PDB file of C-alpha atoms in Angstrom:
ATOM      1  CA  MET T   1      91.405 119.495  90.556  1.00  0.00           C
ATOM      2  CA  THR T   2      93.760 120.526  93.203  1.00  0.00           C
ATOM      3  CA  SER T   3      96.882 122.639  92.520  1.00  0.00           C
ATOM      4  CA  ILE T   4     100.355 121.658  93.136  1.00  0.00           C
ATOM      5  CA  ARG T   5     100.889 124.425  95.501  1.00  0.00           C
ATOM      6  CA  GLY T   6      98.022 123.335  97.548  1.00  0.00           C
ATOM      7  CA  ASP T   7      99.052 119.869  97.619  1.00  0.00           C
ATOM      8  CA  ILE T   8     102.726 120.865  98.634  1.00  0.00           C
ATOM      9  CA  PHE T   9     101.609 121.036 102.329  1.00  0.00           C
ATOM     10  CA  LEU T  10     100.707 117.528 102.255  1.00  0.00           C
ATOM     11  CA  PHE T  11     104.345 116.327 101.552  1.00  0.00           C
ATOM     12  CA  PRO T  12     105.484 116.718 105.153  1.00  0.00           C
ATOM     13  CA  VAL T  13     102.509 114.815 106.415  1.00  0.00           C
ATOM     14  CA  VAL T  14     103.257 111.838 103.992  1.00  0.00           C
ATOM     15  CA  TRP T  15     106.997 112.069 104.506  1.00  0.00           C
ATOM     16  CA  VAL T  16     106.293 111.879 108.539  1.00  0.00           C
ATOM     17  CA  ALA T  17     103.525 109.025 107.904  1.00  0.00           C
ATOM     18  CA  ILE T  18     105.838 106.887 105.895  1.00  0.00           C
ATOM     19  CA  SER T  19     109.250 107.571 107.465  1.00  0.00           C
ATOM     20  CA  SER T  20     107.753 106.805 111.022  1.00  0.00           C
ATOM     21  CA  ALA T  21     105.706 103.651 110.097  1.00  0.00           C
ATOM     22  CA  SER T  22     108.611 100.962 110.750  1.00  0.00           C
ATOM     23  CA  ILE T  23     109.775 102.631 113.917  1.00  0.00           C
ATOM     24  CA  LEU T  24     106.428 102.838 115.380  1.00  0.00           C
ATOM     25  CA  VAL T  25     105.824  99.345 114.501  1.00  0.00           C
ATOM     26  CA  VAL T  26     108.937  98.051 116.376  1.00  0.00           C
ATOM     27  CA  LEU T  27     108.432 100.312 119.144  1.00  0.00           C
ATOM     28  CA  SER T  28     104.735  99.033 119.612  1.00  0.00           C
ATOM     29  CA  ASN T  29     106.258  95.296 120.140  1.00  0.00           C
ATOM     30  CA  GLU T  30     102.921  94.023 118.429  1.00  0.00           C
ATOM     31  CA  PRO T  31     102.635  91.513 115.919  1.00  0.00           C
ATOM     32  CA  GLY T  32     102.731  92.465 112.288  1.00  0.00           C
ATOM     33  CA  GLU T  33      99.254  91.443 111.647  1.00  0.00           C
ATOM     34  CA  VAL T  34      97.856  93.489 114.658  1.00  0.00           C
ATOM     35  CA  CYS T  35      99.855  96.681 113.389  1.00  0.00           C
ATOM     36  CA  ALA T  36      98.752  96.093 109.712  1.00  0.00           C
ATOM     37  CA  PHE T  37      95.080  95.679 110.673  1.00  0.00           C
ATOM     38  CA  TRP T  38      95.048  98.754 112.563  1.00  0.00           C
ATOM     39  CA  ARG T  39      97.004 101.026 109.923  1.00  0.00           C
ATOM     40  CA  LEU T  40      94.436  99.793 107.345  1.00  0.00           C
ATOM     41  CA  PHE T  41      91.337 100.114 109.511  1.00  0.00           C
ATOM     42  CA  LEU T  42      92.465 103.898 110.602  1.00  0.00           C
ATOM     43  CA  SER T  43      93.306 104.512 107.005  1.00  0.00           C
ATOM     44  CA  SER T  44      90.073 103.218 105.617  1.00  0.00           C
ATOM     45  CA  LEU T  45      88.130 105.511 108.226  1.00  0.00           C
ATOM     46  CA  ILE T  46      89.952 108.562 107.148  1.00  0.00           C
ATOM     47  CA  LEU T  47      89.426 108.136 103.592  1.00  0.00           C
ATOM     48  CA  LEU T  48      85.875 106.598 103.851  1.00  0.00           C
ATOM     49  CA  PRO T  49      84.170 110.082 103.588  1.00  0.00           C
ATOM     50  CA  LEU T  50      86.171 110.555 100.301  1.00  0.00           C
ATOM     51  CA  TRP T  51      84.776 107.277  98.763  1.00  0.00           C
ATOM     52  CA  ILE T  52      81.290 108.173  99.911  1.00  0.00           C
ATOM     53  CA  GLN T  53      81.408 111.401  98.142  1.00  0.00           C
ATOM     54  CA  ALA T  54      83.019 110.152  94.907  1.00  0.00           C
ATOM     55  CA  LYS T  55      80.026 107.550  94.662  1.00  0.00           C
ATOM     56  CA  LYS T  56      82.306 104.728  93.296  1.00  0.00           C
ATOM     57  CA  HIS T  57      81.246 101.210  93.383  1.00  0.00           C
ATOM     58  CA  VAL T  58      83.747  98.436  94.634  1.00  0.00           C
ATOM     59  CA  LYS T  59      84.925  96.422  91.992  1.00  0.00           C
ATOM     60  CA  ILE T  60      86.867  92.856  92.027  1.00  0.00           C
ATOM     61  CA  HIS T  61      90.119  94.470  91.255  1.00  0.00           C
ATOM     62  CA  HIS T  62      89.699  96.843  94.176  1.00  0.00           C
ATOM     63  CA  VAL T  63      89.263  94.009  96.568  1.00  0.00           C
ATOM     64  CA  ALA T  64      92.344  92.143  94.959  1.00  0.00           C
ATOM     65  CA  SER T  65      94.312  95.440  95.256  1.00  0.00           C
ATOM     66  CA  GLY T  66      93.093  95.861  99.083  1.00  0.00           C
ATOM     67  CA  ILE T  67      94.132  92.182  99.798  1.00  0.00           C
ATOM     68  CA  ALA T  68      97.631  92.863  98.148  1.00  0.00           C
ATOM     69  CA  LEU T  69      98.155  95.949 100.227  1.00  0.00           C
ATOM     70  CA  SER T  70      97.229  94.151 103.295  1.00  0.00           C
ATOM     71  CA  LEU T  71      99.605  91.356 102.476  1.00  0.00           C
ATOM     72  CA  HIS T  72     102.328  93.804 102.182  1.00  0.00           C
ATOM     73  CA  PHE T  73     101.649  95.272 105.583  1.00  0.00           C
ATOM     74  CA  ILE T  74     101.730  92.213 107.238  1.00  0.00           C
ATOM     75  CA  LEU T  75     104.680  90.641 105.576  1.00  0.00           C
ATOM     76  CA  TRP T  76     106.582  93.775 105.611  1.00  0.00           C
ATOM     77  CA  MET T  77     105.658  94.607 109.388  1.00  0.00           C
ATOM     78  CA  ARG T  78     106.552  90.756 110.470  1.00  0.00           C
ATOM     79  CA  SER T  79     109.982  91.106 108.751  1.00  0.00           C
ATOM     80  CA  LEU T  80     110.643  94.009 111.031  1.00  0.00           C
ATOM     81  CA  PHE T  81     111.004  92.064 114.111  1.00  0.00           C
ATOM     82  CA  LEU T  82     113.241  89.426 112.298  1.00  0.00           C
ATOM     83  CA  ILE T  83     115.829  91.780 110.692  1.00  0.00           C
ATOM     84  CA  PRO T  84     117.064  95.328 111.196  1.00  0.00           C
ATOM     85  CA  VAL T  85     114.616  98.233 110.088  1.00  0.00           C
ATOM     86  CA  TYR T  86     117.075  99.625 107.299  1.00  0.00           C
ATOM     87  CA  THR T  87     117.613  96.168 105.721  1.00  0.00           C
ATOM     88  CA  SER T  88     113.773  95.392 105.897  1.00  0.00           C
ATOM     89  CA  THR T  89     113.030  98.594 104.413  1.00  0.00           C
ATOM     90  CA  LEU T  90     115.524  98.473 101.616  1.00  0.00           C
ATOM     91  CA  LEU T  91     114.294  95.145 100.588  1.00  0.00           C
ATOM     92  CA  VAL T  92     110.656  96.182 100.510  1.00  0.00           C
ATOM     93  CA  VAL T  93     111.259  99.236  98.240  1.00  0.00           C
ATOM     94  CA  VAL T  94     112.724  96.919  95.413  1.00  0.00           C
ATOM     95  CA  TYR T  95     109.131  97.066  93.913  1.00  0.00           C
ATOM     96  CA  PRO T  96     109.933  98.983  91.018  1.00  0.00           C
ATOM     97  CA  LEU T  97     112.182  96.071  89.863  1.00  0.00           C
ATOM     98  CA  TYR T  98     109.130  93.729  90.162  1.00  0.00           C
ATOM     99  CA  SER T  99     106.906  96.224  88.358  1.00  0.00           C
ATOM    100  CA  LEU T 100     109.269  96.440  85.542  1.00  0.00           C
ATOM    101  CA  VAL T 101     109.025  92.834  84.917  1.00  0.00           C
ATOM    102  CA  ILE T 102     105.445  92.604  85.398  1.00  0.00           C
ATOM    103  CA  ASP T 103     105.008  95.397  82.722  1.00  0.00           C
ATOM    104  CA  ILE T 104     107.316  93.573  80.358  1.00  0.00           C
ATOM    105  CA  LEU T 105     105.640  90.328  80.685  1.00  0.00           C
ATOM    106  CA  VAL T 106     102.072  91.236  81.141  1.00  0.00           C
ATOM    107  CA  TYR T 107     101.711  94.418  79.138  1.00  0.00           C
ATOM    108  CA  LYS T 108     104.422  93.952  76.676  1.00  0.00           C
ATOM    109  CA  TYR T 109     106.131  96.871  77.626  1.00  0.00           C
ATOM    110  CA  ARG T 110     109.540  97.631  75.719  1.00  0.00           C
ATOM    111  CA  PRO T 111     111.691  99.402  78.312  1.00  0.00           C
ATOM    112  CA  SER T 112     114.367 101.832  77.430  1.00  0.00           C
ATOM    113  CA  LEU T 113     118.180 101.155  77.536  1.00  0.00           C
ATOM    114  CA  ILE T 114     118.388 103.452  80.748  1.00  0.00           C
ATOM    115  CA  GLN T 115     115.578 101.351  82.330  1.00  0.00           C
ATOM    116  CA  LEU T 116     117.394  98.122  81.446  1.00  0.00           C
ATOM    117  CA  LEU T 117     120.842  99.617  83.096  1.00  0.00           C
ATOM    118  CA  GLY T 118     118.871 100.744  86.094  1.00  0.00           C
ATOM    119  CA  PHE T 119     117.206  97.506  86.545  1.00  0.00           C
ATOM    120  CA  ALA T 120     120.732  95.562  86.215  1.00  0.00           C
ATOM    121  CA  GLY T 121     121.994  98.034  88.616  1.00  0.00           C
ATOM    122  CA  GLY T 122     119.355  97.429  91.173  1.00  0.00           C
ATOM    123  CA  VAL T 123     119.601  93.836  90.797  1.00  0.00           C
ATOM    124  CA  THR T 124     123.421  93.570  91.063  1.00  0.00           C
ATOM    125  CA  SER T 125     123.377  95.857  93.883  1.00  0.00           C
ATOM    126  CA  LEU T 126     120.555  94.006  95.952  1.00  0.00           C
ATOM    127  CA  THR T 127     122.527  90.696  95.076  1.00  0.00           C
ATOM    128  CA  LEU T 128     125.781  92.228  96.618  1.00  0.00           C
ATOM    129  CA  PHE T 129     123.909  93.390  99.760  1.00  0.00           C
ATOM    130  CA  LEU T 130     122.335  90.244 100.380  1.00  0.00           C
ATOM    131  CA  GLY T 131     125.522  88.384 100.044  1.00  0.00           C
ATOM    132  CA  VAL T 132     127.601  90.732 102.119  1.00  0.00           C
ATOM    133  CA  ASN T 133     124.981  90.726 104.942  1.00  0.00           C
ATOM    134  CA  ARG T 134     124.348  87.220 104.596  1.00  0.00           C
ATOM    135  CA  LEU T 135     120.651  87.469 104.431  1.00  0.00           C
ATOM    136  CA  ALA T 136     119.900  85.360 100.994  1.00  0.00           C
ATOM    137  CA  LEU T 137     118.078  82.603 103.344  1.00  0.00           C
ATOM    138  CA  SER T 138     117.001  84.913 106.082  1.00  0.00           C
ATOM    139  CA  GLN T 139     113.358  84.440 106.809  1.00  0.00           C
ATOM    140  CA  GLY T 140     112.970  88.231 107.583  1.00  0.00           C
ATOM    141  CA  ALA T 141     114.663  88.855 104.158  1.00  0.00           C
ATOM    142  CA  VAL T 142     112.416  86.559 102.340  1.00  0.00           C
ATOM    143  CA  LEU T 143     109.097  88.244 103.959  1.00  0.00           C
ATOM    144  CA  SER T 144     110.372  91.804 103.077  1.00  0.00           C
ATOM    145  CA  LEU T 145     111.077  90.879  99.383  1.00  0.00           C
ATOM    146  CA  LEU T 146     107.541  89.437  99.473  1.00  0.00           C
ATOM    147  CA  ALA T 147     105.951  92.455 101.130  1.00  0.00           C
ATOM    148  CA  GLY T 148     107.692  94.368  97.935  1.00  0.00           C
ATOM    149  CA  LEU T 149     105.975  91.885  95.644  1.00  0.00           C
ATOM    150  CA  SER T 150     102.515  92.466  97.443  1.00  0.00           C
ATOM    151  CA  VAL T 151     102.896  96.217  97.075  1.00  0.00           C
ATOM    152  CA  THR T 152     103.817  95.877  93.215  1.00  0.00           C
ATOM    153  CA  LEU T 153     100.601  93.846  92.906  1.00  0.00           C
ATOM    154  CA  TYR T 154      98.764  96.523  94.763  1.00  0.00           C
ATOM    155  CA  PHE T 155     100.059  99.008  92.598  1.00  0.00           C
ATOM    156  CA  GLU T 156      99.439  97.157  89.421  1.00  0.00           C
ATOM    157  CA  LEU T 157      95.824  96.369  90.258  1.00  0.00           C
ATOM    158  CA  GLY T 158      95.094  99.623  91.619  1.00  0.00           C
TER     159      GLY T 158
END
């Protein structure tokens, strides 16, 4: 097991990789599917040695999780060309709201009062944001929200 001190040096790498993704996608001016393919392909090549070393077998939930991740990237990257980057990013990161709903419905999880208040605040803020920016029926907004749902499925299945 690695120590937190050793992993702390990975945080800047993760931060740069995540925060630069949307900018690089938009600057590439390539379709979302192309960007998603290359992101997943290169990530798979980087992680392949770790997977081989772990000698794990692929199970059906691994495949389903991978499909959900690819859908997340495709939907989100397509939305980047339809709405502003900040809006797309904001809408895709509502996945904790989806996750709480799935945990309640599927796993019979009983959320605490603070979680319910946070959920209500998140939904209210999202509704206000969508209404103010008139994005409720925007194709880009719907793609971003579906990308958030896809990444939720990725996390839940994984």
